[in-house]
Short mmCIF file of C-alpha atoms and ligand atoms in Angstrom, two decimals:
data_model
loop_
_atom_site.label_atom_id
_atom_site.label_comp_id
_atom_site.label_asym_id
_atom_site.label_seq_id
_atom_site.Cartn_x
_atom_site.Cartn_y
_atom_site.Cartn_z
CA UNK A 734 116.65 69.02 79.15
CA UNK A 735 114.69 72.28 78.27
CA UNK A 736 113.07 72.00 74.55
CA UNK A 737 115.02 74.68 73.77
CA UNK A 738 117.69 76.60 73.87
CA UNK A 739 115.61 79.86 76.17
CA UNK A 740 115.80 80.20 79.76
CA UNK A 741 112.45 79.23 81.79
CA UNK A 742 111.88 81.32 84.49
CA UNK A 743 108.64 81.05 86.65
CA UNK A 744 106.65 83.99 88.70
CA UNK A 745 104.68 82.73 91.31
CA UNK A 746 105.67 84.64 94.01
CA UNK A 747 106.83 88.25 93.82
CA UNK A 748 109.49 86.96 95.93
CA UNK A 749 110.77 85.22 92.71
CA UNK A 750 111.52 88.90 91.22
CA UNK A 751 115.11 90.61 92.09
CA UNK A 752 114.76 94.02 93.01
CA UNK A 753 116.00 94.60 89.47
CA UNK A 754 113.62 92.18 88.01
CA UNK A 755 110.89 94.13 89.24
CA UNK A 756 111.81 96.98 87.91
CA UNK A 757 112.80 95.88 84.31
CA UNK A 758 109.21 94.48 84.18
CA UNK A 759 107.48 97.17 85.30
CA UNK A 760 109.12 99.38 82.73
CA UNK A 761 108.59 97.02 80.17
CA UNK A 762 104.99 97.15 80.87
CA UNK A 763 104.64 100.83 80.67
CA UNK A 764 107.03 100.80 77.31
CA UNK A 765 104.22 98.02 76.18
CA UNK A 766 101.29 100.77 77.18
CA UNK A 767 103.37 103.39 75.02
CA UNK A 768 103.77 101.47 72.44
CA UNK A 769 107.56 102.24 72.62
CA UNK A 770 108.52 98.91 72.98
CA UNK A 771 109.48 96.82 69.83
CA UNK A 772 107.65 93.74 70.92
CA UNK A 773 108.42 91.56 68.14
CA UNK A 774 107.75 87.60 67.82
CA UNK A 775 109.64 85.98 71.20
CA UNK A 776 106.91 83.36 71.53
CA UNK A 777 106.96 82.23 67.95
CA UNK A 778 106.50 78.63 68.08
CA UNK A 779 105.79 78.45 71.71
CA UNK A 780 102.95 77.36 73.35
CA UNK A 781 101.11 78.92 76.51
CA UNK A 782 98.43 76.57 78.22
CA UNK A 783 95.51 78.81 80.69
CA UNK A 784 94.64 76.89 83.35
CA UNK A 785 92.17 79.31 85.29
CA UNK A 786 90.02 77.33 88.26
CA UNK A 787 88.56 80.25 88.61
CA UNK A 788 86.38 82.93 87.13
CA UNK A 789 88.45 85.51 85.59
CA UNK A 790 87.96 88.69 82.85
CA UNK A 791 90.85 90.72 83.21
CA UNK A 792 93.89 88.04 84.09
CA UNK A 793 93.14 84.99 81.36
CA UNK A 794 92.22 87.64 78.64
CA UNK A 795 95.25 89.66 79.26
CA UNK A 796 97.55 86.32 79.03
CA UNK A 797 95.62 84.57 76.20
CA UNK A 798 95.72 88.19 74.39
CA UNK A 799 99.36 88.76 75.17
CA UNK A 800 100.96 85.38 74.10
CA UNK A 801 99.14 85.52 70.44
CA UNK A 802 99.94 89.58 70.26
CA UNK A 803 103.46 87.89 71.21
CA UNK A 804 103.65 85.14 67.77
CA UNK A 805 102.52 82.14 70.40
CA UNK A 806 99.77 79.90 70.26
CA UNK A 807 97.58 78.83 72.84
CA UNK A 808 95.85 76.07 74.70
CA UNK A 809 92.84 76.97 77.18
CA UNK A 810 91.45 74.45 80.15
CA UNK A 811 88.43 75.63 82.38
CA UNK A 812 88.45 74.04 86.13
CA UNK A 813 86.94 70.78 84.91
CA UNK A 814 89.40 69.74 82.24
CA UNK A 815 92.41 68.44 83.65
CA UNK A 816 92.90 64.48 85.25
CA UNK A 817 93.85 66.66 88.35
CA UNK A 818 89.82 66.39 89.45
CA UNK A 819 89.95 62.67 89.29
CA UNK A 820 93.33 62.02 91.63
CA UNK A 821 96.50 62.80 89.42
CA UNK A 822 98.84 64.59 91.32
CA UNK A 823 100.37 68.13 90.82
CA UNK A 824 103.93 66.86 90.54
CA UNK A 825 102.83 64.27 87.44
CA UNK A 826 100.39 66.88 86.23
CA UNK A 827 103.52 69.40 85.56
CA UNK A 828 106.13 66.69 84.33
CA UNK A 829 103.66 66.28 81.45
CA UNK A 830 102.43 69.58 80.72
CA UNK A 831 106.04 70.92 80.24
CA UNK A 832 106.88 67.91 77.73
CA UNK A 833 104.20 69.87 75.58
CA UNK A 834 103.84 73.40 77.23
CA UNK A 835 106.43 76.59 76.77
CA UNK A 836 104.28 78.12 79.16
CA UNK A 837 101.35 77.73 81.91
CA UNK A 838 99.43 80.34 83.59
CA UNK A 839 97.34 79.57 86.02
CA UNK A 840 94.94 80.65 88.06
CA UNK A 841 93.89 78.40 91.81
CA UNK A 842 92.39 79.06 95.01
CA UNK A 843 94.13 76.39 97.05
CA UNK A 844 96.75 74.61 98.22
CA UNK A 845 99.61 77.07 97.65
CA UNK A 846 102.36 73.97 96.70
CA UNK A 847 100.08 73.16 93.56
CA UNK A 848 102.22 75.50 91.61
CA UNK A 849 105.25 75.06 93.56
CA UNK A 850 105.15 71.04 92.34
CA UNK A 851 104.59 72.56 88.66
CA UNK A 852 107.37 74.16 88.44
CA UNK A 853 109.85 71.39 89.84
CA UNK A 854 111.04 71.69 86.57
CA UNK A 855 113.15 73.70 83.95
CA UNK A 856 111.33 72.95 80.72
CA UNK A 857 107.90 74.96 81.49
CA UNK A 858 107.82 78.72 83.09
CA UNK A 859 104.81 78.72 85.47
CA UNK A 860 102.88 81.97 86.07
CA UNK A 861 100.89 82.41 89.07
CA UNK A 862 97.43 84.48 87.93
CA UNK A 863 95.81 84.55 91.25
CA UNK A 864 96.27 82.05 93.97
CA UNK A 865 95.14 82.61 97.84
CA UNK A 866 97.65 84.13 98.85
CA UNK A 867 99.29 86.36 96.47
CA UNK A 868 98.16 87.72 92.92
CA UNK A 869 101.87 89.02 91.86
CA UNK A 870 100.86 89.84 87.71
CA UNK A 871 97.88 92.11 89.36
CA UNK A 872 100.87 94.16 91.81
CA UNK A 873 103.19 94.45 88.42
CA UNK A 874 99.79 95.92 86.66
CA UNK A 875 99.33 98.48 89.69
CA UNK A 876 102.95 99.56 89.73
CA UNK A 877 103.04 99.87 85.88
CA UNK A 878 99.86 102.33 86.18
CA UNK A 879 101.45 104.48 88.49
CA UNK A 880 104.72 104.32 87.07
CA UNK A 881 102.71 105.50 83.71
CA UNK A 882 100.70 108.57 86.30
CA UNK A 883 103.43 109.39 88.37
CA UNK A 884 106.77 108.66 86.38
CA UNK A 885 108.53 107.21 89.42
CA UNK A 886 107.08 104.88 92.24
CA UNK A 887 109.70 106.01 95.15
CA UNK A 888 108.43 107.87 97.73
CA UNK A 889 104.75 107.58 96.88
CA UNK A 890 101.98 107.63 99.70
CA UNK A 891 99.33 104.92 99.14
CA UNK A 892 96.33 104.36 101.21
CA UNK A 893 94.87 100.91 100.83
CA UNK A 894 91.14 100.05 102.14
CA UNK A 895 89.43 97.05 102.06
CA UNK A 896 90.32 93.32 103.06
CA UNK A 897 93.79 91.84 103.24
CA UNK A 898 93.65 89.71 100.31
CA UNK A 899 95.96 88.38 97.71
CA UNK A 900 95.78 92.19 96.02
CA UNK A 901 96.42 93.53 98.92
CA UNK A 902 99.31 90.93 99.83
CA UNK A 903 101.21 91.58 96.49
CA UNK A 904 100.67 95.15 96.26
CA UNK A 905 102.22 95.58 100.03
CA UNK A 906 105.03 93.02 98.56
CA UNK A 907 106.12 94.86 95.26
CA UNK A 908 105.24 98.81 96.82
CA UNK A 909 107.87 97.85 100.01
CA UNK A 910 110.60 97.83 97.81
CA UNK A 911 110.57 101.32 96.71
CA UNK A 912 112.91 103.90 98.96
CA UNK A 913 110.27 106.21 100.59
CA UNK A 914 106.45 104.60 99.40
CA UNK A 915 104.14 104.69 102.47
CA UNK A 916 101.33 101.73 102.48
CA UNK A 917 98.85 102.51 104.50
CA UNK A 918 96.78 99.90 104.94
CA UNK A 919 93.06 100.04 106.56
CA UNK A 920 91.49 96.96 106.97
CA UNK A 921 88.04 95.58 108.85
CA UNK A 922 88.82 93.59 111.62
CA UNK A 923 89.82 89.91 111.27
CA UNK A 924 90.08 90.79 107.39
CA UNK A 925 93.71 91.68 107.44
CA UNK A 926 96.83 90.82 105.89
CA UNK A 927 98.06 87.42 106.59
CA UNK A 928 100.34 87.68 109.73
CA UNK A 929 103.68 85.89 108.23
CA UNK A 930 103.09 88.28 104.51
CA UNK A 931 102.65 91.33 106.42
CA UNK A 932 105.77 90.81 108.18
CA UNK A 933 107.94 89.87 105.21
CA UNK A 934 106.86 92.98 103.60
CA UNK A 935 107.66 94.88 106.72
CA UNK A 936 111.13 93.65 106.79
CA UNK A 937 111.80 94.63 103.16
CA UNK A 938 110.13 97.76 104.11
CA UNK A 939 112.54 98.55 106.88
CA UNK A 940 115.56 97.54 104.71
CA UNK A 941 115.03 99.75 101.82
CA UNK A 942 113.74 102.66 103.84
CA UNK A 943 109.80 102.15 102.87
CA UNK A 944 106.80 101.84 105.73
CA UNK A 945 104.38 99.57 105.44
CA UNK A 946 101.18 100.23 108.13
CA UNK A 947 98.04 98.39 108.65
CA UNK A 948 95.43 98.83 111.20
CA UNK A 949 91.90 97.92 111.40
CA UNK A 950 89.83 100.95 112.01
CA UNK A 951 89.04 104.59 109.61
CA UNK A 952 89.65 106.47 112.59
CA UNK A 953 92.72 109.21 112.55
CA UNK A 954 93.04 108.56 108.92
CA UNK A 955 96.13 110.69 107.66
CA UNK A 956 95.93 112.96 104.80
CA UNK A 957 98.07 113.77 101.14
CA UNK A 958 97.71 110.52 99.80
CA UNK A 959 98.75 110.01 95.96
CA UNK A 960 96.90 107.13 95.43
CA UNK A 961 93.70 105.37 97.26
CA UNK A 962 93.32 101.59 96.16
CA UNK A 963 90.22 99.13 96.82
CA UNK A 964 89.36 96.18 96.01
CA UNK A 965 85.75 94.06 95.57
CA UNK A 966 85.01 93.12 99.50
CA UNK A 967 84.17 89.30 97.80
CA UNK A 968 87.70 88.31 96.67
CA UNK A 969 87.59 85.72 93.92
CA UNK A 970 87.13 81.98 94.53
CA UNK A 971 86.39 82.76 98.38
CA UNK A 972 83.46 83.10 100.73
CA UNK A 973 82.98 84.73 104.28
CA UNK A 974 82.16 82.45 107.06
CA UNK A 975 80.76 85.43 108.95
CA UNK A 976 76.80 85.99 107.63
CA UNK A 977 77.23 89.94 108.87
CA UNK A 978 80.72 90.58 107.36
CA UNK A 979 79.11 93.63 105.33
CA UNK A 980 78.71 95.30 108.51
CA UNK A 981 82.49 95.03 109.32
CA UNK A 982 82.91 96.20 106.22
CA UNK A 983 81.28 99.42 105.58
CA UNK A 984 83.17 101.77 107.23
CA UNK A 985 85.89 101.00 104.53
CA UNK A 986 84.41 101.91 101.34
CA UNK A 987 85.85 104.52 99.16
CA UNK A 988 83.84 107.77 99.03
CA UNK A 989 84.58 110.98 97.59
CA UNK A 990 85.05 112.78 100.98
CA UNK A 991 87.89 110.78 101.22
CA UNK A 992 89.53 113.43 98.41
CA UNK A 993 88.53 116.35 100.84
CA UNK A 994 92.22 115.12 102.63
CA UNK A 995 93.78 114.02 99.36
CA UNK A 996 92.65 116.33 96.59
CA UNK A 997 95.45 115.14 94.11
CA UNK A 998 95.23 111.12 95.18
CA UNK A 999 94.23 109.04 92.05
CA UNK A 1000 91.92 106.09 92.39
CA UNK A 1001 93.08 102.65 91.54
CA UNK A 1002 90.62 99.24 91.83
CA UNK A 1003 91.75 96.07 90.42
CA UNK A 1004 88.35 94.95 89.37
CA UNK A 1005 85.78 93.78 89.13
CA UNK A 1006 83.85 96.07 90.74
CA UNK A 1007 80.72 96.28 93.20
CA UNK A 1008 79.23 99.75 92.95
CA UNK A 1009 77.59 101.03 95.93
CA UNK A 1010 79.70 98.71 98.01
CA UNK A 1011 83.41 98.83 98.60
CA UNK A 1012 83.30 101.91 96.09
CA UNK A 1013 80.84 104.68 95.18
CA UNK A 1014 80.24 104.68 91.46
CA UNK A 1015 81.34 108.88 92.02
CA UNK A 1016 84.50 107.68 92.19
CA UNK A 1017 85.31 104.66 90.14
CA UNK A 1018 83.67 106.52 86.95
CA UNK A 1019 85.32 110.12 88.34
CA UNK A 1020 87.85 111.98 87.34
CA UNK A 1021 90.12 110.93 89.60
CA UNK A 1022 90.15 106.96 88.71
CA UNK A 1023 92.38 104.91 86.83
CA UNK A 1024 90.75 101.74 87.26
CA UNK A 1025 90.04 101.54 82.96
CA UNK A 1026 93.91 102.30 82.25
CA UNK A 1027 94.50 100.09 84.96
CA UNK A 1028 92.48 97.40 83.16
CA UNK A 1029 94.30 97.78 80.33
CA UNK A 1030 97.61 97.46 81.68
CA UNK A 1031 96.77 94.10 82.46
CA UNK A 1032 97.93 92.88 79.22
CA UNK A 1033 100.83 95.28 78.76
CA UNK A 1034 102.04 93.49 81.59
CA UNK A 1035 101.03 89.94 81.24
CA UNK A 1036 103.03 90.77 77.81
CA UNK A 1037 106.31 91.96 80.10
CA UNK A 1038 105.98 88.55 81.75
CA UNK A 1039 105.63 86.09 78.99
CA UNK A 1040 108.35 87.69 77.08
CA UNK A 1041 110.64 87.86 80.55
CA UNK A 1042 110.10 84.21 81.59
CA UNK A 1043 111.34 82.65 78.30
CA UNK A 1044 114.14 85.19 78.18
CA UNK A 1045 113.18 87.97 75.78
CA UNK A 1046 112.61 91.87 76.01
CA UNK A 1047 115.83 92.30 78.03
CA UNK A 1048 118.55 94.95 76.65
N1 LIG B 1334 91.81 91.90 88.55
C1 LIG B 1334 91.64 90.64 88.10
O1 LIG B 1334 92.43 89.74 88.41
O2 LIG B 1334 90.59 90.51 87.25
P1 LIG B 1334 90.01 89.12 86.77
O3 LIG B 1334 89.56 88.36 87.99
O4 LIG B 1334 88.87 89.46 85.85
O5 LIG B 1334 91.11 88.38 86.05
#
């Protein structure tokens, strides 16, 4: 039996999200940004427990921020605290955190069931804030901020460079369901997309009339883009095997010529960022970057969430 009376919904996956979902939260975020929405108190008397594994500035402020901006109260654990390090398993670990927990947000860098098992339950929603695979809060942040530029996300041409990471995986995952967005996608070799998420967002491109392309090379780079996104070339929580991966890199960093082709593109970077490496500090400090309002967003959307997965902010 739930604790109370409010649904529990969990995001782990973007594939978790109707199309209408999506949407809805993504609006919500922006109305959050304006400060048109009437936010109120939904978490009053709720609790939200931040599990983050890994390093994080943007994600675990952004939650811990939203749920007390929200009326809730919260419970933090860094990657050492919980009987998980000394054998107890996931499924035990979530059948007694959602006995005391409204909420957990998380943030891991492994096995992909971990969350899965915590949320074979109805009592505690479980938000994924980064895993391997997929970082789904960090695509509802993107879409939110150009929502907020461009007052529509259909038909918008976005050019992605960098590696194939779990930014890259839930941006091509939430952008493929918008009529008309092209994804480019330019990424070093044997850095790509992985094969089975590329081709889910591919099909959901093809049925809602959206292209998603990747290809591992700068060369016959098309022009007009409205947005160029990067992200840092060392992806949180991971490590390359390959001691000259720089190398394979460096063709794809963001420079200002890029604009030469795109003179109305805006910049977007989920950071942290490296300058002098998979951007030029001429661009993520220019005129043409987001990357600040982008930061910002992410707790006008982690706020969207919270309020979503124990049934609040809907009309
Ligand atoms: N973009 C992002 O997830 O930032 P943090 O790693 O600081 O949370």
């Amino acid at each position: 039996m739930p604790k109370d009376a409010r649904p529990v919904r969990h995001l782990i996956s973007l594939d978790d999200l109707s199309d209408a979902e999506l949407r809805h939260l993504v609006g919500r975020s922006a109305a959050f940004a304006a400060g048109t929405a009437d936010a109120g108190r939904p978490l009053a008397g709720l609790v939200t427990g931040v599990y983050f594994a890994k390093t994080s500035t943007r994600t675990r402020t952004a939650f811990s921020a939203g749920t007390l901006r929200l009326g809730g109260s919260l419970i933090a654990y860094g990657p050492g605290d919980l009987q998980t390090n000394t054998g107890e398993t996931s499924e035990d670990t979530g059948r007694v955190l959602s006995r005391m927990l409204d909420v957990l947000v998380a943030r891991t860098a492994g096995d992909p069931r971990e969350m899965r098992a915590w949320a074979r339950q109805q009592r505690m929603a479980v938000i994924n804030a980064m895993s391997a695979e997929e970082h789904p809060t960090q695509a509802l942040t993107d879409l939110t901020t150009l929502y907020q530029h461009f007052g529509r996300l259909d038909g918008l041409r976005v050019l992605y460079l960098g590696e194939g990471n779990n930014t890259a995986t839930a941006l091509a995952l939430a952008l493929t369901r918008y009529p008309g967005v092209e994804l480019e996608l330019r990424t070093p070799p044997g850095y790509g997309l992985p094969t089975a998420l590329a081709q889910r967002a591919a099909r959901q491109a093809a049925s809602c009339g959206a292209v998603l392309r990747e290809s591992h090379t700068m060369a016959a780079l098309p022009g007009d883009f409205d947005v160029v996104y990067t992200t840092r070339w060392q992806t949180t929580g991971t490590a390359k095997a390959d001691p000259d991966w720089r190398a394979v890199f460096a063709p794809f960093q963001v420079r200002a010529d890029l604009w030469a082709d795109s003179p109305k593109a805006v910049f977007l970077h989920d950071l942290p960022a490296h300058r002098g490496e998979e951007v030029t500090a001429e661009v993520l400090d220019g005129p043409m970057s987001l990357a600040f309002e982008q930061a910002e967003n992410k707790m006008h959307s982690a706020m969207a969430v919270l309020e979503w997965c124990r049934g609040a902010g809907e009309d």
